[in-house]
Coordinates of C-alpha atoms and ligand atoms in Angstrom, one line a residue:
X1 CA 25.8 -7.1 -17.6
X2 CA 23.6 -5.4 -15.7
X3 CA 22.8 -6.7 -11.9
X4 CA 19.5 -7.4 -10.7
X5 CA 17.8 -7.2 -7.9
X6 CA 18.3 -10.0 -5.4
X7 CA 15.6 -8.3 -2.8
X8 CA 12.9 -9.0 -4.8
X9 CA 13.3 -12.8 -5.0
X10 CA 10.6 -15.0 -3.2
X11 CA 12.6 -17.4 -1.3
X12 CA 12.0 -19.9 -4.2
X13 CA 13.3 -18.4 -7.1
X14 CA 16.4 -17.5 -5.1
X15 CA 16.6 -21.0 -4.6
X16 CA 16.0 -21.7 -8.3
X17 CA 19.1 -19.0 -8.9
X18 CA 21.3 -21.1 -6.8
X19 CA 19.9 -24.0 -8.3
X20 CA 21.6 -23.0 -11.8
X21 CA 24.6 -21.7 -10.4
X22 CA 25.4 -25.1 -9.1
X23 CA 25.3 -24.2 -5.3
X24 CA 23.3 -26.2 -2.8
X25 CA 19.6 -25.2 -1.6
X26 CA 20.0 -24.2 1.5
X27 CA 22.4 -21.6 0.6
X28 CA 19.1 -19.9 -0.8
X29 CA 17.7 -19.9 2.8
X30 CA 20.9 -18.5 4.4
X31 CA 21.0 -15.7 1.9
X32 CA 17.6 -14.9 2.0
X33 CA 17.8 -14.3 5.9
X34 CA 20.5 -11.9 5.2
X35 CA 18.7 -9.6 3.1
X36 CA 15.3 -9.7 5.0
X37 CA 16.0 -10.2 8.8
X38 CA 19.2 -8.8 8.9
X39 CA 19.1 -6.7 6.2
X40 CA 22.5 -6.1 4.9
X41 CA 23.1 -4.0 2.5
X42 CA 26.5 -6.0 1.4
X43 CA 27.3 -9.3 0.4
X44 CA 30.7 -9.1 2.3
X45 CA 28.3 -8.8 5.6
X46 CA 27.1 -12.4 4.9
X47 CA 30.2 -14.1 6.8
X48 CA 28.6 -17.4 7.3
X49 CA 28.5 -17.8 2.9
X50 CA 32.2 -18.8 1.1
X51 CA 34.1 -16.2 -0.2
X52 CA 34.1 -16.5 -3.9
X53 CA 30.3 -17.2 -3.6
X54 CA 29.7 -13.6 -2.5
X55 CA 32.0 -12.6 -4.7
X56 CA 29.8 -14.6 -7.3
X57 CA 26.7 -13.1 -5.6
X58 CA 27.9 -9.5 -5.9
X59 CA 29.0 -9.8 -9.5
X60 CA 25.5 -11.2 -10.6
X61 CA 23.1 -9.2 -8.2
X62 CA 22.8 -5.5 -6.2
X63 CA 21.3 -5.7 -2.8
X64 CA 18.6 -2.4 -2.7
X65 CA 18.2 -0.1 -0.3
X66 CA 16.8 3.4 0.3
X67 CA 17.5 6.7 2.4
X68 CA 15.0 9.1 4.3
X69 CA 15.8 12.0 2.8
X70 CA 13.5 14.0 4.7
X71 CA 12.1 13.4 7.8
X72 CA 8.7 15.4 9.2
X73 CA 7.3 14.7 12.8
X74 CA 3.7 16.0 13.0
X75 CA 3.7 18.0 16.6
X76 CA -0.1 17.3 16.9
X77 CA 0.1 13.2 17.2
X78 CA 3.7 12.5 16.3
X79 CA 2.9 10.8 13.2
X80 CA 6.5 10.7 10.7
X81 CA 6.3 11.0 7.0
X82 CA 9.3 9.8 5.7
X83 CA 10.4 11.5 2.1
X84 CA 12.3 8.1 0.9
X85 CA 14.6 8.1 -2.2
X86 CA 15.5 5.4 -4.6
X87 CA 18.6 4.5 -6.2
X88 CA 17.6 6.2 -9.2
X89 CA 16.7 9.2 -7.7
X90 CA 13.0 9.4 -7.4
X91 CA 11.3 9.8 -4.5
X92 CA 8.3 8.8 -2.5
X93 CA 6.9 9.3 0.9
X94 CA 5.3 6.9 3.6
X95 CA 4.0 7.5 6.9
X96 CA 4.1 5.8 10.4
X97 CA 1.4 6.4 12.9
X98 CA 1.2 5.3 16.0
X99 CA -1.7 3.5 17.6
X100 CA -2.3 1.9 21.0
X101 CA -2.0 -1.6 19.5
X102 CA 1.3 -1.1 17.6
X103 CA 3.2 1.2 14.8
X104 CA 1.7 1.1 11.7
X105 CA 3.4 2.3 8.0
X106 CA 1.5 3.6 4.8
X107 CA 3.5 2.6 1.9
X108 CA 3.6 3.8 -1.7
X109 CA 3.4 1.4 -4.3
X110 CA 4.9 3.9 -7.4
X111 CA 6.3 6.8 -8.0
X112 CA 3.2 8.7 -9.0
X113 CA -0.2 7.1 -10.3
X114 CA -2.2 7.2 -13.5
X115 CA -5.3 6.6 -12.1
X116 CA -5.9 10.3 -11.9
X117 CA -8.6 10.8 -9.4
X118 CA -9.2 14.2 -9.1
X119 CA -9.3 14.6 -4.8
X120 CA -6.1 13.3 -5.1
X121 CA -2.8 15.3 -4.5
X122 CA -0.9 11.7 -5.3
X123 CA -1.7 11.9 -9.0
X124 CA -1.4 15.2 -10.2
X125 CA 2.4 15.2 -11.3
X126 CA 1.8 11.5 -13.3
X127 CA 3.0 7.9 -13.1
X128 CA 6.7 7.4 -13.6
X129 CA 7.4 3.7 -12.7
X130 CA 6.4 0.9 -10.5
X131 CA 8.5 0.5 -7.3
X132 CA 9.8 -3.1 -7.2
X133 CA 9.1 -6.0 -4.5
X134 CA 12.7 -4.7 -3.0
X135 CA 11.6 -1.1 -2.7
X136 CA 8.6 -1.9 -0.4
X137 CA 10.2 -3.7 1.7
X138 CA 12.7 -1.3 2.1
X139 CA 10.0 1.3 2.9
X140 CA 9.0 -1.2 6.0
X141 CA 12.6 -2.4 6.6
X142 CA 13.9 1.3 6.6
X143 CA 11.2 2.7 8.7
X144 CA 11.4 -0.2 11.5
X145 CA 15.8 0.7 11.8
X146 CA 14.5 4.4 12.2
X147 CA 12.0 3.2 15.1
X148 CA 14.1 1.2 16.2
X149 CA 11.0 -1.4 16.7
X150 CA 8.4 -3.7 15.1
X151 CA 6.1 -1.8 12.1
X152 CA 2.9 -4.2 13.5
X153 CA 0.4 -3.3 10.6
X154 CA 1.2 -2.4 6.5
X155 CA -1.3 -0.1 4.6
X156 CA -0.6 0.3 1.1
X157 CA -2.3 3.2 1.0
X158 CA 0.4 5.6 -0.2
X159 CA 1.3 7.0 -3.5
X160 CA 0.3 4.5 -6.6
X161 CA -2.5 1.8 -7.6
X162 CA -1.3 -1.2 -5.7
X163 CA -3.6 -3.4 -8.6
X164 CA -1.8 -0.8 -11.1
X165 CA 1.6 -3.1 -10.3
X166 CA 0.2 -6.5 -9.6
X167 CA 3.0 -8.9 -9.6
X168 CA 5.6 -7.0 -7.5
X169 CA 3.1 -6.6 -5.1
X170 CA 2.4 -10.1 -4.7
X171 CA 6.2 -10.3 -4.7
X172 CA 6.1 -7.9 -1.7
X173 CA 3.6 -9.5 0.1
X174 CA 4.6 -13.0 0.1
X175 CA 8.2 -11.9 1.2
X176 CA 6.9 -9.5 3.7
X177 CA 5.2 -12.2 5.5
X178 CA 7.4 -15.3 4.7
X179 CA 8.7 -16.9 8.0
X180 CA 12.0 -16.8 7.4
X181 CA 11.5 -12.6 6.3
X182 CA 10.4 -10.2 8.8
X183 CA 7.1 -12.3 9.3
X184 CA 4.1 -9.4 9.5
X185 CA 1.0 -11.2 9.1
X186 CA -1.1 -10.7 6.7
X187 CA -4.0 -10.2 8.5
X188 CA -2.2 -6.9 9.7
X189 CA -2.1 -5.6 6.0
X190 CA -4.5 -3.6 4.1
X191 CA -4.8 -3.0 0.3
X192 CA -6.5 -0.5 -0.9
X193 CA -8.0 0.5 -4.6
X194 CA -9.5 2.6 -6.8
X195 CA -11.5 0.1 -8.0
X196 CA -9.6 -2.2 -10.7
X197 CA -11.8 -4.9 -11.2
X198 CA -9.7 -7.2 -13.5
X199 CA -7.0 -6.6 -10.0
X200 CA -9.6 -7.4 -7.7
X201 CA -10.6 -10.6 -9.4
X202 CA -6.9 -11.7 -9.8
X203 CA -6.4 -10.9 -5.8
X204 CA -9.7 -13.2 -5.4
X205 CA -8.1 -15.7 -6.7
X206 CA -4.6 -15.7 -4.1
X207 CA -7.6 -16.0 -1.1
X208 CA -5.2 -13.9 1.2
X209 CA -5.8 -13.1 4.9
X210 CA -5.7 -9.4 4.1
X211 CA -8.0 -6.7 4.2
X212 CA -9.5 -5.1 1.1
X213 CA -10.3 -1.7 0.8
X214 CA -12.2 -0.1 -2.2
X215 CA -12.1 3.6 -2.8
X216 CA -15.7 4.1 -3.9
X217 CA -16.3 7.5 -2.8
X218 CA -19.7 8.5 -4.4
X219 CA -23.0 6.5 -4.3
X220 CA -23.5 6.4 -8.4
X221 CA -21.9 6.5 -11.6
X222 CA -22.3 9.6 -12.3
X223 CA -20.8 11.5 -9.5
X224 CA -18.0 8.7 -9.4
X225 CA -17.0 9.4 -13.0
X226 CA -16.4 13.4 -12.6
X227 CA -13.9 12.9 -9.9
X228 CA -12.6 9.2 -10.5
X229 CA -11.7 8.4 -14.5
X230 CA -11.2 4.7 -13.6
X231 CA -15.3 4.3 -13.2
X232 CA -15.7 4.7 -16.8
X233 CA -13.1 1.7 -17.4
X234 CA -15.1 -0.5 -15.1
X235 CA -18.9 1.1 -13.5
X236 CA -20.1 0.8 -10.6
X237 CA -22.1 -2.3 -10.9
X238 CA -18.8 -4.4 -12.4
X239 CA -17.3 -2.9 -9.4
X240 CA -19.4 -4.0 -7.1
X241 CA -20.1 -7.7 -8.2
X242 CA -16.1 -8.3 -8.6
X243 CA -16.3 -7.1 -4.7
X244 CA -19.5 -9.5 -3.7
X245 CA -17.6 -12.5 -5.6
X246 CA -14.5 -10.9 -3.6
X247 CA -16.3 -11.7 -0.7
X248 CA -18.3 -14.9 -1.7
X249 CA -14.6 -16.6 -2.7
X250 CA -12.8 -15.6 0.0
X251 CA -15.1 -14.6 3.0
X252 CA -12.9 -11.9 3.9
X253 CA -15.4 -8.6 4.0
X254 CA -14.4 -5.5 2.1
X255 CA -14.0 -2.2 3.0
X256 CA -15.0 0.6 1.3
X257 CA -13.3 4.2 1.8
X258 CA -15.9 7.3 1.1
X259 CA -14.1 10.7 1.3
X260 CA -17.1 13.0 2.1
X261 CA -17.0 16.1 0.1
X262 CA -19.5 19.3 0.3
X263 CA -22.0 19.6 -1.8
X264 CA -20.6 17.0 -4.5
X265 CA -21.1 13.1 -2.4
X266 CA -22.6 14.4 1.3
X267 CA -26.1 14.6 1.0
X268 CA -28.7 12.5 2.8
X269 CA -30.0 11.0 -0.3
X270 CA -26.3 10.4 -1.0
X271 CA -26.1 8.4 1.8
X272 CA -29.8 6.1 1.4
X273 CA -28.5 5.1 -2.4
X274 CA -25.0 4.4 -1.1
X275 CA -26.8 2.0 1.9
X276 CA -29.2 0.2 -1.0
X277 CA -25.9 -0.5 -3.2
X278 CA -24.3 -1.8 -0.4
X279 CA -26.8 -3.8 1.0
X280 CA -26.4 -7.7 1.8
X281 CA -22.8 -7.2 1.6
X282 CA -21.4 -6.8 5.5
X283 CA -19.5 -4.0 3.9
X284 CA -17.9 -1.4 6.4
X285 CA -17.8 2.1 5.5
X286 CA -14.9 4.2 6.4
X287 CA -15.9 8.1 6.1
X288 CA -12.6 10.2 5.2
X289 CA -13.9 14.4 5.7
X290 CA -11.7 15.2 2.3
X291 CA -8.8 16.1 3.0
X292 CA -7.6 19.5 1.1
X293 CA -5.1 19.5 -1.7
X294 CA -4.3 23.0 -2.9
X295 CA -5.0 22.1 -7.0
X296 CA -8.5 20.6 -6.1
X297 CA -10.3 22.9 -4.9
X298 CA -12.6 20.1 -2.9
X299 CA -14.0 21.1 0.6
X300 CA -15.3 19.4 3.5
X301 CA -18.5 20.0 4.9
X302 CA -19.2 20.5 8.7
X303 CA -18.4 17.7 11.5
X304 CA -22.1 17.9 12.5
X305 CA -23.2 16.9 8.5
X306 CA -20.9 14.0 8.7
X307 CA -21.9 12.5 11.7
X308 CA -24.9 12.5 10.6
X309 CA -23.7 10.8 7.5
X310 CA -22.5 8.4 9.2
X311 CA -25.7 7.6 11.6
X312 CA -27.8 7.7 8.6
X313 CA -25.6 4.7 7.2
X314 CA -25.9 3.0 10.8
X315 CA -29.6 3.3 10.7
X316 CA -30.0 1.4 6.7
X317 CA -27.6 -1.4 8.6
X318 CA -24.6 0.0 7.5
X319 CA -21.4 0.1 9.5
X320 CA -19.7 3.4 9.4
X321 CA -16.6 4.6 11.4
X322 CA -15.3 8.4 10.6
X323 CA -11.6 8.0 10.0
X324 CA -9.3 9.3 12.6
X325 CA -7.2 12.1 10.8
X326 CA -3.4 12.0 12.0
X327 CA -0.2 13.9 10.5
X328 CA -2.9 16.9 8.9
X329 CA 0.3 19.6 10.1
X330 CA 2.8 17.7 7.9
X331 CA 0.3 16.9 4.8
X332 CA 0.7 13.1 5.7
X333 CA -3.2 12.3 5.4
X334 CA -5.0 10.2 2.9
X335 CA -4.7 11.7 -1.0
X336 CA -2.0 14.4 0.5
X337 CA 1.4 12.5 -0.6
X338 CA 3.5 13.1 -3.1
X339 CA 6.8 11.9 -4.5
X340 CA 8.2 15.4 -4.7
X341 CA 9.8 17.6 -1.7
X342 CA 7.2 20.2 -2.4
X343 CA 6.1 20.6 1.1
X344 CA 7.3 23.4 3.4
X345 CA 6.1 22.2 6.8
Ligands
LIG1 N1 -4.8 3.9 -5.3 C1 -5.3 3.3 -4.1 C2 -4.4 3.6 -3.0 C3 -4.4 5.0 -2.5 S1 -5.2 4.9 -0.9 C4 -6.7 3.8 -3.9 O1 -7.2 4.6 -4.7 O2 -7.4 3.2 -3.1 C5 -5.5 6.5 -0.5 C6 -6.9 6.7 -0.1 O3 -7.1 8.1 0.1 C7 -7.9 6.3 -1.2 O4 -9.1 5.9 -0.7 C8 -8.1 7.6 -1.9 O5 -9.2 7.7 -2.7 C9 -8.2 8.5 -0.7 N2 -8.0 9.9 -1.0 C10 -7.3 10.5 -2.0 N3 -7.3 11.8 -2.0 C11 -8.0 12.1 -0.8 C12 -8.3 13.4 -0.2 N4 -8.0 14.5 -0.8 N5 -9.1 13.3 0.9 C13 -9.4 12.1 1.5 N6 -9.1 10.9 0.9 C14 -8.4 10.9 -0.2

């Protein structure tokens, strides 16, 4: 038989396991405090459990974990990318950057994407699988024993569609911050998509603390469908009522990511249509200069042109910040990962 994968369990269906196996509840509590504040990686490390239970435990379930199998420090900031691999050999990267308030770790959500958007380094090699609940964490766990500290803030930002693998990333989330886990807040987690509206409604629907990002990146349909296929699965208008009723149902406001390209999204007018769709909705805009990825061919314009960007949106009562760029040296920016060692840096 086949084991599966105890890391992914919420705290209640481990109970429910134990449940059936004819052991008492609270074992389900003990166990799960093993695997996500201690973090074993055996079942012989759980000393305060009876023997032939782990021995039961081991027979039924693997515990999962991951290894950095490459390592880059950027020498500009000190951000880390971290190449991880899984037990079955794939790989895919995260990054930890280092703010004043705390650390703070990018996570991939697959190995590879299908959502195909075309500024995006991420997508190019395909979708292979989801990464399970366990996997996540482990990108978290992993990168807190390597920093030997507290990860303060969770972006799922990395490689993959978190919407694109739903329920293991609710899995994730609720064990992430679970009291009895490693206890993050979610208020210190962002989620960010492509724009999956049947996703978006479904996260509506949890009313979580966290932050939602949208990657809109273009202030109409049609420049949005030649660099992002999604929009002509759901246009910009479903997108942007599932994000009002986003808002309306759980008064969190969304963030929207615009990566500001030359010549193709960066133009003044580009700017007053994007302010008029966005109106009424206390949406923040987060500028990203595009970052370059070799196959693209995409270019950024000047820092002057997206200031000015930016004050134009200020001026139609938009809020805009520029996003800070960090790890450029080791290609750890937004759209730059991949879940291949391809990198020489
Ligand atoms: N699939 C999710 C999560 C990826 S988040 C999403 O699309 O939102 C990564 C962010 O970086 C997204 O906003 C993505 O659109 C953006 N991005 C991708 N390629 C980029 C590039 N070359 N330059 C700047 N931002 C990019």
């Amino acid at each position: 038989m086949e084991k599966s994968d105890l890391k992914s369990l919420t705290e209640q269906r481990i109970e429910a396991e134990f449940v059936r196996m004819g052991q008492p509840k609270f074992r389900a509590r003990q166990v799960y405090r093993w695997l996500h504040q201690k973090q074993v990686s055996t079942f012989a490390e759980m000393t305060d459990l009876p023997t032939p239970l782990r021995g039961q435990l081991d027979e039924k379930f693997y515990i999962n974990t991951i290894r950095i199998k490459k390592r880059l420090v950027s020498s500009i900031d000190g951000t880390v990318k971290y190449l991880y691999e899984l037990r079955d050999g794939n790989c895919v990267e995260a990054v930890r950057m280092q703010y004043k308030h705390g650390a703070s770790l990018c996570i991939s959500t697959q190995v590879g994407c299908r959502m195909g958007c075309r500024f995006c380094a991420s997508t190019l090699a395909g979708w292979v699988r989801n990464l399970t609940a366990s996997e996540m964490l482990d990108e978290v766990y992993t990168a807190q024993q390597d920093l030997r500290g507290r990860i303060s803030n969770v972006v799922l930002m990395g490689i993959g569609e978190p919407l694109d693998n739903f329920d293991n990333v609710m899995a994730f989330l609720e064990i992430l911050s679970s009291r009895e886990g490693i206890n993050l807040s979610l208020r210190h987690v962002s989620l960010s998509t492509c724009g999956l509206v049947d996703g978006i409604r479904a996260l509506a629907e949890k009313k979580l603390q966290l932050t939602l990002s949208v990657s809109l990146h273009a202030p109409n349909d049609s420049i949005r469908s030649q660099s992002m296929p999604v929009n002509q699965r759901y246009n910009m208008d479903d997108l942007l009522d599932a994000c009002r009723d986003y808002f309306e149902q759980t008064g969190r406001r969304i963030s929207f990511e615009y990566a500001l390209i030359a010549g193709v999204n960066d133009a003044p007018a580009h700017a007053e249509e994007l302010a008029s769709r966005l109106s009424g909705m206390g949406a923040h805009v987060n500028l990203i200069p595009v970052n370059p990825v070799a196959e693209t061919g995409y270019r950024r314009g000047k820092r002057a042109g997206i200031e000015a960007f930016q004050a134009q949106l200020e001026r139609l009562g938009v809020n805009a910040t520029i996003r800070r760029e960090l790890g450029t040296d080791i290609a750890a920016a937004c759209g730059q990962l991949r879940r291949q060692d391809t990198e020489t840096a």
